[in-house]
Amino acid sequence: MKSEVETQPVSRSRGRWLGAFVFLSPGLAYLVVLMLVPLALVFSYTVFQRGRFGGVVYEFTTENFERLFDPLYLNVLGDSLKIAALTTLIALLIGYPTAYLIAQLPKRWKTLALVAVVLPFWTNFIIRVYAWTILLSGPGLVNSALAKIGLGPYELLYNQGTIVAGLLYSYLPLMVLPLYAAIEKLDPQLREASANLGASGFTTFRKVTLPLTVPGVLTGSLFVFVPSFGNFVIPEMLGGSKSIMVGNLIRDQFLSARDWPFGATLSLVLIALLVVLLILQAWAARRA
């Protein structure tokens, strides 16, 4: 009788573990097949050599990591970091006041404003970027308008400024939405208390609103920086052959040069940067 009582907790524990495994198995299978296996392949390719006609020769080498320090590739990485950082900064400067104003609107107008923010996502990404090439081309709408007032035409396409504009247009909603969520859940009584204690509007913003919305700032910055850094469609369509970002470089290594090991090494750099940014964002959010 005693042994049956002792075995009941063990049976319940096994049942819970079995139930949890069955419940989680679809998600685990998804992660293993579509994330862990491809990542393992990417990691393994970084230490092998390029085949003579493409593909991979399974002979160990460190040449792929040594090539990362070539000035040509360092310049591409530097340009990518500069463009992504500039895009993130401008998105923050535009996105914060936008999110703040939306959070102050009446509920009905707030919903309409949020719909307007996400509205561009209802159109295909490639179509939206292609529309920019039509607007900014030589005979495009912008140059036509400039010509009517005696300015231009100018070469508006194929430079880094246009790439930043395209990235900003594409990813600004990813900055506004986290900021709106952070500002919306802010207790208005805190700002009222600050005002009652004699603080000006700017002081209240600097010492109350901004510090309490830092997690939203960090999340939005991460959401904009990461896709901007690895994007290759916008640099290709708006930057032309003069502006190469790390996303274009990785694509060319896999599809044109067929240098899969070096393409995998560049991808590893991108993944490592993403992991570092996630760790920094989590650390900064905890401190905030």
GROMACS .gro file of N, CA and C in nm, residues 134-274:
model
  423
  134ILE      N    1   1.048   5.578  -5.889
  134ILE     CA    2   0.969   5.656  -5.986
  134ILE      C    3   0.962   5.802  -5.943
  135LEU      N    4   0.940   5.824  -5.813
  135LEU     CA    5   0.929   5.961  -5.763
  135LEU      C    6   1.060   6.038  -5.777
  136LEU      N    7   1.172   5.972  -5.752
  136LEU     CA    8   1.301   6.042  -5.745
  136LEU      C    9   1.383   6.033  -5.873
  137SER      N   10   1.332   5.967  -5.974
  137SER     CA   11   1.409   5.954  -6.098
  137SER      C   12   1.419   6.089  -6.170
  138GLY      N   13   1.499   6.095  -6.275
  138GLY     CA   14   1.521   6.220  -6.348
  138GLY      C   15   1.394   6.290  -6.389
  139PRO      N   16   1.304   6.221  -6.464
  139PRO     CA   17   1.177   6.285  -6.502
  139PRO      C   18   1.065   6.262  -6.400
  140GLY      N   19   1.101   6.224  -6.279
  140GLY     CA   20   1.000   6.190  -6.179
  140GLY      C   21   0.927   6.310  -6.123
  141LEU      N   22   0.833   6.281  -6.033
  141LEU     CA   23   0.746   6.385  -5.979
  141LEU      C   24   0.824   6.492  -5.903
  142VAL      N   25   0.924   6.451  -5.823
  142VAL     CA   26   0.999   6.548  -5.741
  142VAL      C   27   1.079   6.641  -5.830
  143ASN      N   28   1.151   6.585  -5.927
  143ASN     CA   29   1.230   6.670  -6.016
  143ASN      C   30   1.143   6.759  -6.103
  144SER      N   31   1.025   6.710  -6.142
  144SER     CA   32   0.933   6.794  -6.219
  144SER      C   33   0.886   6.913  -6.138
  145ALA      N   34   0.856   6.888  -6.010
  145ALA     CA   35   0.813   6.997  -5.922
  145ALA      C   36   0.926   7.098  -5.901
  146LEU      N   37   1.049   7.047  -5.883
  146LEU     CA   38   1.163   7.137  -5.866
  146LEU      C   39   1.188   7.220  -5.991
  147ALA      N   40   1.170   7.159  -6.108
  147ALA     CA   41   1.192   7.231  -6.234
  147ALA      C   42   1.092   7.345  -6.251
  148LYS      N   43   0.969   7.326  -6.202
  148LYS     CA   44   0.867   7.429  -6.217
  148LYS      C   45   0.898   7.554  -6.134
  149ILE      N   46   0.974   7.537  -6.025
  149ILE     CA   47   1.009   7.654  -5.944
  149ILE      C   48   1.153   7.698  -5.971
  150GLY      N   49   1.209   7.648  -6.082
  150GLY     CA   50   1.341   7.694  -6.124
  150GLY      C   51   1.457   7.623  -6.057
  151LEU      N   52   1.433   7.511  -5.994
  151LEU     CA   53   1.540   7.434  -5.929
  151LEU      C   54   1.550   7.298  -5.996
  152GLY      N   55   1.671   7.248  -6.001
  152GLY     CA   56   1.689   7.114  -6.057
  152GLY      C   57   1.687   7.114  -6.208
  153PRO      N   58   1.686   6.996  -6.271
  153PRO     CA   59   1.673   6.867  -6.204
  153PRO      C   60   1.802   6.823  -6.136
  154TYR      N   61   1.785   6.741  -6.033
  154TYR     CA   62   1.898   6.687  -5.958
  154TYR      C   63   1.900   6.535  -5.970
  155GLU      N   64   2.018   6.481  -5.945
  155GLU     CA   65   2.031   6.335  -5.939
  155GLU      C   66   1.997   6.292  -5.797
  156LEU      N   67   1.871   6.255  -5.776
  156LEU     CA   68   1.824   6.223  -5.641
  156LEU      C   69   1.844   6.076  -5.605
  157LEU      N   70   1.861   5.994  -5.704
  157LEU     CA   71   1.880   5.851  -5.678
  157LEU      C   72   2.028   5.816  -5.667
  158TYR      N   73   2.053   5.695  -5.620
  158TYR     CA   74   2.185   5.634  -5.620
  158TYR      C   75   2.285   5.710  -5.534
  159ASN      N   76   2.248   5.738  -5.413
  159ASN     CA   77   2.341   5.792  -5.313
  159ASN      C   78   2.295   5.745  -5.175
  160GLN      N   79   2.381   5.763  -5.076
  160GLN     CA   80   2.351   5.712  -4.943
  160GLN      C   81   2.235   5.786  -4.876
  161GLY      N   82   2.219   5.915  -4.910
  161GLY     CA   83   2.106   5.990  -4.853
  161GLY      C   84   1.973   5.931  -4.895
  162THR      N   85   1.964   5.888  -5.020
  162THR     CA   86   1.839   5.827  -5.068
  162THR      C   87   1.816   5.692  -5.000
  163ILE      N   88   1.924   5.618  -4.976
  163ILE     CA   89   1.909   5.491  -4.904
  163ILE      C   90   1.852   5.514  -4.764
  164VAL      N   91   1.907   5.615  -4.695
  164VAL     CA   92   1.857   5.647  -4.560
  164VAL      C   93   1.709   5.685  -4.566
  165ALA      N   94   1.672   5.764  -4.668
  165ALA     CA   95   1.531   5.804  -4.682
  165ALA      C   96   1.442   5.681  -4.705
  166GLY      N   97   1.487   5.590  -4.790
  166GLY     CA   98   1.409   5.469  -4.817
  166GLY      C   99   1.396   5.381  -4.694
  167LEU      N  100   1.506   5.364  -4.621
  167LEU     CA  101   1.501   5.282  -4.498
  167LEU      C  102   1.412   5.349  -4.394
  168LEU      N  103   1.422   5.480  -4.385
  168LEU     CA  104   1.341   5.553  -4.287
  168LEU      C  105   1.193   5.537  -4.318
  169TYR      N  106   1.158   5.551  -4.445
  169TYR     CA  107   1.018   5.536  -4.485
  169TYR      C  108   0.968   5.395  -4.454
  170SER      N  109   1.053   5.296  -4.477
  170SER     CA  110   1.009   5.157  -4.461
  170SER      C  111   0.997   5.114  -4.315
  171TYR      N  112   1.086   5.166  -4.229
  171TYR     CA  113   1.091   5.113  -4.092
  171TYR      C  114   1.047   5.211  -3.984
  172LEU      N  115   1.004   5.331  -4.021
  172LEU     CA  116   0.958   5.427  -3.920
  172LEU      C  117   0.844   5.371  -3.834
  173PRO      N  118   0.745   5.301  -3.891
  173PRO     CA  119   0.640   5.245  -3.804
  173PRO      C  120   0.695   5.152  -3.696
  174LEU      N  121   0.806   5.084  -3.723
  174LEU     CA  122   0.864   4.995  -3.622
  174LEU      C  123   0.923   5.073  -3.505
  175MET      N  124   0.947   5.202  -3.525
  175MET     CA  125   0.991   5.288  -3.414
  175MET      C  126   0.871   5.346  -3.341
  176VAL      N  127   0.770   5.387  -3.417
  176VAL     CA  128   0.656   5.457  -3.357
  176VAL      C  129   0.576   5.364  -3.265
  177LEU      N  130   0.552   5.241  -3.308
  177LEU     CA  131   0.462   5.153  -3.231
  177LEU      C  132   0.517   5.117  -3.093
  178PRO      N  133   0.645   5.075  -3.077
  178PRO     CA  134   0.695   5.049  -2.941
  178PRO      C  135   0.697   5.175  -2.855
  179LEU      N  136   0.729   5.291  -2.917
  179LEU     CA  137   0.729   5.415  -2.840
  179LEU      C  138   0.588   5.449  -2.793
  180TYR      N  139   0.490   5.430  -2.882
  180TYR     CA  140   0.351   5.457  -2.844
  180TYR      C  141   0.309   5.366  -2.727
  181ALA      N  142   0.346   5.239  -2.734
  181ALA     CA  143   0.309   5.146  -2.626
  181ALA      C  144   0.372   5.189  -2.494
  182ALA      N  145   0.497   5.235  -2.498
  182ALA     CA  146   0.565   5.279  -2.375
  182ALA      C  147   0.503   5.406  -2.320
  183ILE      N  148   0.470   5.501  -2.408
  183ILE     CA  149   0.412   5.629  -2.362
  183ILE      C  150   0.269   5.608  -2.314
  184GLU      N  151   0.195   5.521  -2.382
  184GLU     CA  152   0.054   5.499  -2.349
  184GLU      C  153   0.036   5.442  -2.208
  185LYS      N  154   0.127   5.354  -2.167
  185LYS     CA  155   0.111   5.292  -2.035
  185LYS      C  156   0.171   5.376  -1.922
  186LEU      N  157   0.226   5.493  -1.959
  186LEU     CA  158   0.281   5.583  -1.858
  186LEU      C  159   0.168   5.643  -1.775
  187ASP      N  160   0.181   5.639  -1.645
  187ASP     CA  161   0.078   5.692  -1.556
  187ASP      C  162   0.073   5.844  -1.568
  188PRO      N  163  -0.038   5.904  -1.615
  188PRO     CA  164  -0.045   6.050  -1.632
  188PRO      C  165  -0.033   6.125  -1.500
  189GLN      N  166  -0.062   6.056  -1.388
  189GLN     CA  167  -0.051   6.124  -1.258
  189GLN      C  168   0.093   6.162  -1.225
  190LEU      N  169   0.189   6.088  -1.282
  190LEU     CA  170   0.329   6.122  -1.257
  190LEU      C  171   0.363   6.257  -1.318
  191ARG      N  172   0.313   6.280  -1.442
  191ARG     CA  173   0.340   6.410  -1.506
  191ARG      C  174   0.263   6.522  -1.436
  192GLU      N  175   0.141   6.490  -1.392
  192GLU     CA  176   0.065   6.591  -1.318
  192GLU      C  177   0.134   6.627  -1.187
  193ALA      N  178   0.189   6.527  -1.119
  193ALA     CA  179   0.260   6.553  -0.994
  193ALA      C  180   0.384   6.639  -1.019
  194SER      N  181   0.454   6.610  -1.129
  194SER     CA  182   0.572   6.690  -1.163
  194SER      C  183   0.533   6.835  -1.190
  195ALA      N  184   0.423   6.853  -1.264
  195ALA     CA  185   0.377   6.991  -1.293
  195ALA      C  186   0.331   7.061  -1.166
  196ASN      N  187   0.263   6.989  -1.076
  196ASN     CA  188   0.218   7.049  -0.950
  196ASN      C  189   0.333   7.091  -0.862
  197LEU      N  190   0.447   7.022  -0.878
  197LEU     CA  191   0.565   7.058  -0.798
  197LEU      C  192   0.646   7.171  -0.861
  198GLY      N  193   0.594   7.225  -0.972
  198GLY     CA  194   0.657   7.344  -1.031
  198GLY      C  195   0.749   7.316  -1.147
  199ALA      N  196   0.759   7.190  -1.192
  199ALA     CA  197   0.848   7.160  -1.304
  199ALA      C  198   0.787   7.210  -1.435
  200SER      N  199   0.871   7.259  -1.523
  200SER     CA  200   0.823   7.303  -1.655
  200SER      C  201   0.792   7.179  -1.740
  201GLY      N  202   0.730   7.204  -1.855
  201GLY     CA  203   0.698   7.092  -1.944
  201GLY      C  204   0.822   7.019  -1.991
  202PHE      N  205   0.928   7.094  -2.022
  202PHE     CA  206   1.051   7.031  -2.068
  202PHE      C  207   1.118   6.951  -1.956
  203THR      N  208   1.116   7.008  -1.834
  203THR     CA  209   1.175   6.936  -1.720
  203THR      C  210   1.098   6.808  -1.691
  204THR      N  211   0.965   6.814  -1.699
  204THR     CA  212   0.884   6.694  -1.678
  204THR      C  213   0.917   6.588  -1.783
  205PHE      N  214   0.933   6.634  -1.907
  205PHE     CA  215   0.967   6.538  -2.012
  205PHE      C  216   1.105   6.477  -1.987
  206ARG      N  217   1.201   6.562  -1.949
  206ARG     CA  218   1.339   6.515  -1.933
  206ARG      C  219   1.356   6.425  -1.812
  207LYS      N  220   1.283   6.454  -1.703
  207LYS     CA  221   1.306   6.379  -1.580
  207LYS      C  222   1.201   6.273  -1.550
  208VAL      N  223   1.087   6.278  -1.620
  208VAL     CA  224   0.980   6.180  -1.592
  208VAL      C  225   0.947   6.098  -1.717
  209THR      N  226   0.904   6.166  -1.822
  209THR     CA  227   0.854   6.094  -1.939
  209THR      C  228   0.964   6.015  -2.009
  210LEU      N  229   1.073   6.082  -2.042
  210LEU     CA  230   1.180   6.015  -2.117
  210LEU      C  231   1.242   5.897  -2.043
  211PRO      N  232   1.280   5.913  -1.914
  211PRO     CA  233   1.340   5.797  -1.845
  211PRO      C  234   1.245   5.677  -1.837
  212LEU      N  235   1.114   5.704  -1.819
  212LEU     CA  236   1.021   5.592  -1.805
  212LEU      C  237   0.987   5.527  -1.939
  213THR      N  238   1.021   5.591  -2.048
  213THR     CA  239   0.993   5.532  -2.180
  213THR      C  240   1.121   5.481  -2.248
  214VAL      N  241   1.230   5.474  -2.173
  214VAL     CA  242   1.356   5.424  -2.231
  214VAL      C  243   1.341   5.283  -2.288
  215PRO      N  244   1.269   5.190  -2.221
  215PRO     CA  245   1.252   5.057  -2.283
  215PRO      C  246   1.190   5.064  -2.423
  216GLY      N  247   1.092   5.153  -2.441
  216GLY     CA  248   1.033   5.169  -2.574
  216GLY      C  249   1.132   5.226  -2.674
  217VAL      N  250   1.216   5.321  -2.629
  217VAL     CA  251   1.319   5.378  -2.716
  217VAL      C  252   1.417   5.270  -2.760
  218LEU      N  253   1.458   5.186  -2.665
  218LEU     CA  254   1.555   5.080  -2.697
  218LEU      C  255   1.494   4.976  -2.792
  219THR      N  256   1.370   4.937  -2.765
  219THR     CA  257   1.305   4.837  -2.851
  219THR      C  258   1.287   4.891  -2.992
  220GLY      N  259   1.237   5.016  -3.004
  220GLY     CA  260   1.217   5.075  -3.136
  220GLY      C  261   1.349   5.091  -3.211
  221SER      N  262   1.453   5.132  -3.140
  221SER     CA  263   1.583   5.148  -3.204
  221SER      C  264   1.635   5.014  -3.256
  222LEU      N  265   1.614   4.910  -3.178
  222LEU     CA  266   1.658   4.777  -3.222
  222LEU      C  267   1.578   4.731  -3.343
  223PHE      N  268   1.447   4.756  -3.341
  223PHE     CA  269   1.362   4.714  -3.452
  223PHE      C  270   1.399   4.785  -3.582
  224VAL      N  271   1.448   4.909  -3.574
  224VAL     CA  272   1.485   4.983  -3.694
  224VAL      C  273   1.628   4.952  -3.736
  225PHE      N  274   1.719   4.944  -3.639
  225PHE     CA  275   1.860   4.927  -3.673
  225PHE      C  276   1.888   4.791  -3.739
  226VAL      N  277   1.834   4.685  -3.683
  226VAL     CA  278   1.868   4.551  -3.732
  226VAL      C  279   1.825   4.530  -3.878
  227PRO      N  280   1.698   4.556  -3.915
  227PRO     CA  281   1.664   4.537  -4.057
  227PRO      C  282   1.732   4.638  -4.149
  228SER      N  283   1.762   4.758  -4.098
  228SER     CA  284   1.833   4.856  -4.181
  228SER      C  285   1.974   4.810  -4.211
  229PHE      N  286   2.039   4.751  -4.113
  229PHE     CA  287   2.178   4.706  -4.130
  229PHE      C  288   2.188   4.592  -4.230
  230GLY      N  289   2.093   4.500  -4.228
  230GLY     CA  290   2.102   4.384  -4.315
  230GLY      C  291   2.023   4.395  -4.444
  231ASN      N  292   1.959   4.509  -4.468
  231ASN     CA  293   1.874   4.522  -4.586
  231ASN      C  294   1.957   4.524  -4.714
  232PHE      N  295   1.908   4.460  -4.819
  232PHE     CA  296   1.979   4.464  -4.947
  232PHE      C  297   1.889   4.509  -5.063
  233VAL      N  298   1.758   4.510  -5.042
  233VAL     CA  299   1.666   4.553  -5.148
  233VAL      C  300   1.674   4.704  -5.169
  234ILE      N  301   1.664   4.779  -5.062
  234ILE     CA  302   1.665   4.926  -5.073
  234ILE      C  303   1.800   4.977  -5.124
  235PRO      N  304   1.915   4.931  -5.071
  235PRO     CA  305   2.042   4.975  -5.129
  235PRO      C  306   2.055   4.941  -5.277
  236GLU      N  307   1.999   4.826  -5.316
  236GLU     CA  308   2.008   4.785  -5.457
  236GLU      C  309   1.924   4.877  -5.546
  237MET      N  310   1.802   4.910  -5.504
  237MET     CA  311   1.710   4.985  -5.589
  237MET      C  312   1.732   5.136  -5.580
  238LEU      N  313   1.768   5.186  -5.462
  238LEU     CA  314   1.784   5.330  -5.445
  238LEU      C  315   1.930   5.374  -5.443
  239GLY      N  316   2.020   5.282  -5.410
  239GLY     CA  317   2.161   5.318  -5.402
  239GLY      C  318   2.242   5.281  -5.523
  240GLY      N  319   2.191   5.188  -5.604
  240GLY     CA  320   2.264   5.146  -5.723
  240GLY      C  321   2.393   5.073  -5.689
  241SER      N  322   2.481   5.068  -5.787
  241SER     CA  323   2.606   4.993  -5.768
  241SER      C  324   2.709   5.070  -5.686
  242LYS      N  325   2.686   5.201  -5.663
  242LYS     CA  326   2.782   5.281  -5.589
  242LYS      C  327   2.774   5.257  -5.438
  243SER      N  328   2.661   5.211  -5.391
  243SER     CA  329   2.640   5.195  -5.247
  243SER      C  330   2.613   5.048  -5.217
  244ILE      N  331   2.710   4.984  -5.156
  244ILE     CA  332   2.695   4.843  -5.121
  244ILE      C  333   2.690   4.831  -4.969
  245MET      N  334   2.587   4.765  -4.921
  245MET     CA  335   2.577   4.738  -4.777
  245MET      C  336   2.603   4.590  -4.753
  246VAL      N  337   2.613   4.555  -4.627
  246VAL     CA  338   2.654   4.418  -4.594
  246VAL      C  339   2.551   4.316  -4.643
  247GLY      N  340   2.424   4.355  -4.651
  247GLY     CA  341   2.323   4.264  -4.704
  247GLY      C  342   2.348   4.230  -4.850
  248ASN      N  343   2.385   4.334  -4.930
  248ASN     CA  344   2.419   4.310  -5.071
  248ASN      C  345   2.542   4.222  -5.082
  249LEU      N  346   2.638   4.246  -4.994
  249LEU     CA  347   2.763   4.169  -4.998
  249LEU      C  348   2.736   4.020  -4.971
  250ILE      N  349   2.651   3.993  -4.872
  250ILE     CA  350   2.619   3.853  -4.841
  250ILE      C  351   2.545   3.788  -4.957
  251ARG      N  352   2.448   3.860  -5.012
  251ARG     CA  353   2.374   3.804  -5.126
  251ARG      C  354   2.467   3.774  -5.244
  252ASP      N  355   2.560   3.867  -5.273
  252ASP     CA  356   2.650   3.846  -5.386
  252ASP      C  357   2.744   3.727  -5.363
  253GLN      N  358   2.785   3.708  -5.238
  253GLN     CA  359   2.874   3.595  -5.210
  253GLN      C  360   2.804   3.461  -5.235
  254PHE      N  361   2.675   3.454  -5.202
  254PHE     CA  362   2.602   3.329  -5.220
  254PHE      C  363   2.557   3.308  -5.364
  255LEU      N  364   2.509   3.417  -5.429
  255LEU     CA  365   2.445   3.399  -5.559
  255LEU      C  366   2.537   3.428  -5.677
  256SER      N  367   2.625   3.526  -5.666
  256SER     CA  368   2.711   3.564  -5.779
  256SER      C  369   2.848   3.501  -5.770
  257ALA      N  370   2.918   3.528  -5.658
  257ALA     CA  371   3.054   3.474  -5.643
  257ALA      C  372   3.053   3.325  -5.608
  258ARG      N  373   2.940   3.277  -5.558
  258ARG     CA  374   2.926   3.138  -5.513
  258ARG      C  375   3.033   3.101  -5.411
  259ASP      N  376   3.069   3.199  -5.329
  259ASP     CA  377   3.165   3.177  -5.221
  259ASP      C  378   3.085   3.158  -5.092
  260TRP      N  379   3.030   3.042  -5.075
  260TRP     CA  380   2.942   3.017  -4.961
  260TRP      C  381   3.014   3.030  -4.826
  261PRO      N  382   3.137   2.982  -4.811
  261PRO     CA  383   3.205   2.996  -4.680
  261PRO      C  384   3.220   3.142  -4.638
  262PHE      N  385   3.261   3.230  -4.732
  262PHE     CA  386   3.276   3.370  -4.692
  262PHE      C  387   3.141   3.436  -4.671
  263GLY      N  388   3.042   3.399  -4.750
  263GLY     CA  389   2.906   3.449  -4.727
  263GLY      C  390   2.855   3.407  -4.590
  264ALA      N  391   2.885   3.283  -4.550
  264ALA     CA  392   2.844   3.236  -4.418
  264ALA      C  393   2.917   3.313  -4.308
  265THR      N  394   3.044   3.345  -4.333
  265THR     CA  395   3.121   3.422  -4.232
  265THR      C  396   3.061   3.561  -4.215
  266LEU      N  397   3.025   3.626  -4.324
  266LEU     CA  398   2.961   3.757  -4.314
  266LEU      C  399   2.826   3.746  -4.243
  267SER      N  400   2.753   3.639  -4.272
  267SER     CA  401   2.625   3.618  -4.203
  267SER      C  402   2.646   3.598  -4.053
  268LEU      N  403   2.756   3.530  -4.019
  268LEU     CA  404   2.787   3.509  -3.877
  268LEU      C  405   2.813   3.642  -3.807
  269VAL      N  406   2.881   3.734  -3.877
  269VAL     CA  407   2.904   3.867  -3.820
  269VAL      C  408   2.771   3.937  -3.793
  270LEU      N  409   2.680   3.925  -3.888
  270LEU     CA  410   2.547   3.987  -3.873
  270LEU      C  411   2.473   3.927  -3.754
  271ILE      N  412   2.478   3.794  -3.741
  271ILE     CA  413   2.409   3.728  -3.630
  271ILE      C  414   2.473   3.767  -3.496
  272ALA      N  415   2.607   3.772  -3.493
  272ALA     CA  416   2.676   3.809  -3.369
  272ALA      C  417   2.641   3.950  -3.327
  273LEU      N  418   2.633   4.041  -3.425
  273LEU     CA  419   2.594   4.179  -3.394
  273LEU      C  420   2.453   4.184  -3.337
  274LEU      N  421   2.363   4.106  -3.396
  274LEU     CA  422   2.225   4.102  -3.347
  274LEU      C  423   2.220   4.052  -3.203
   0.00000   0.00000   0.00000
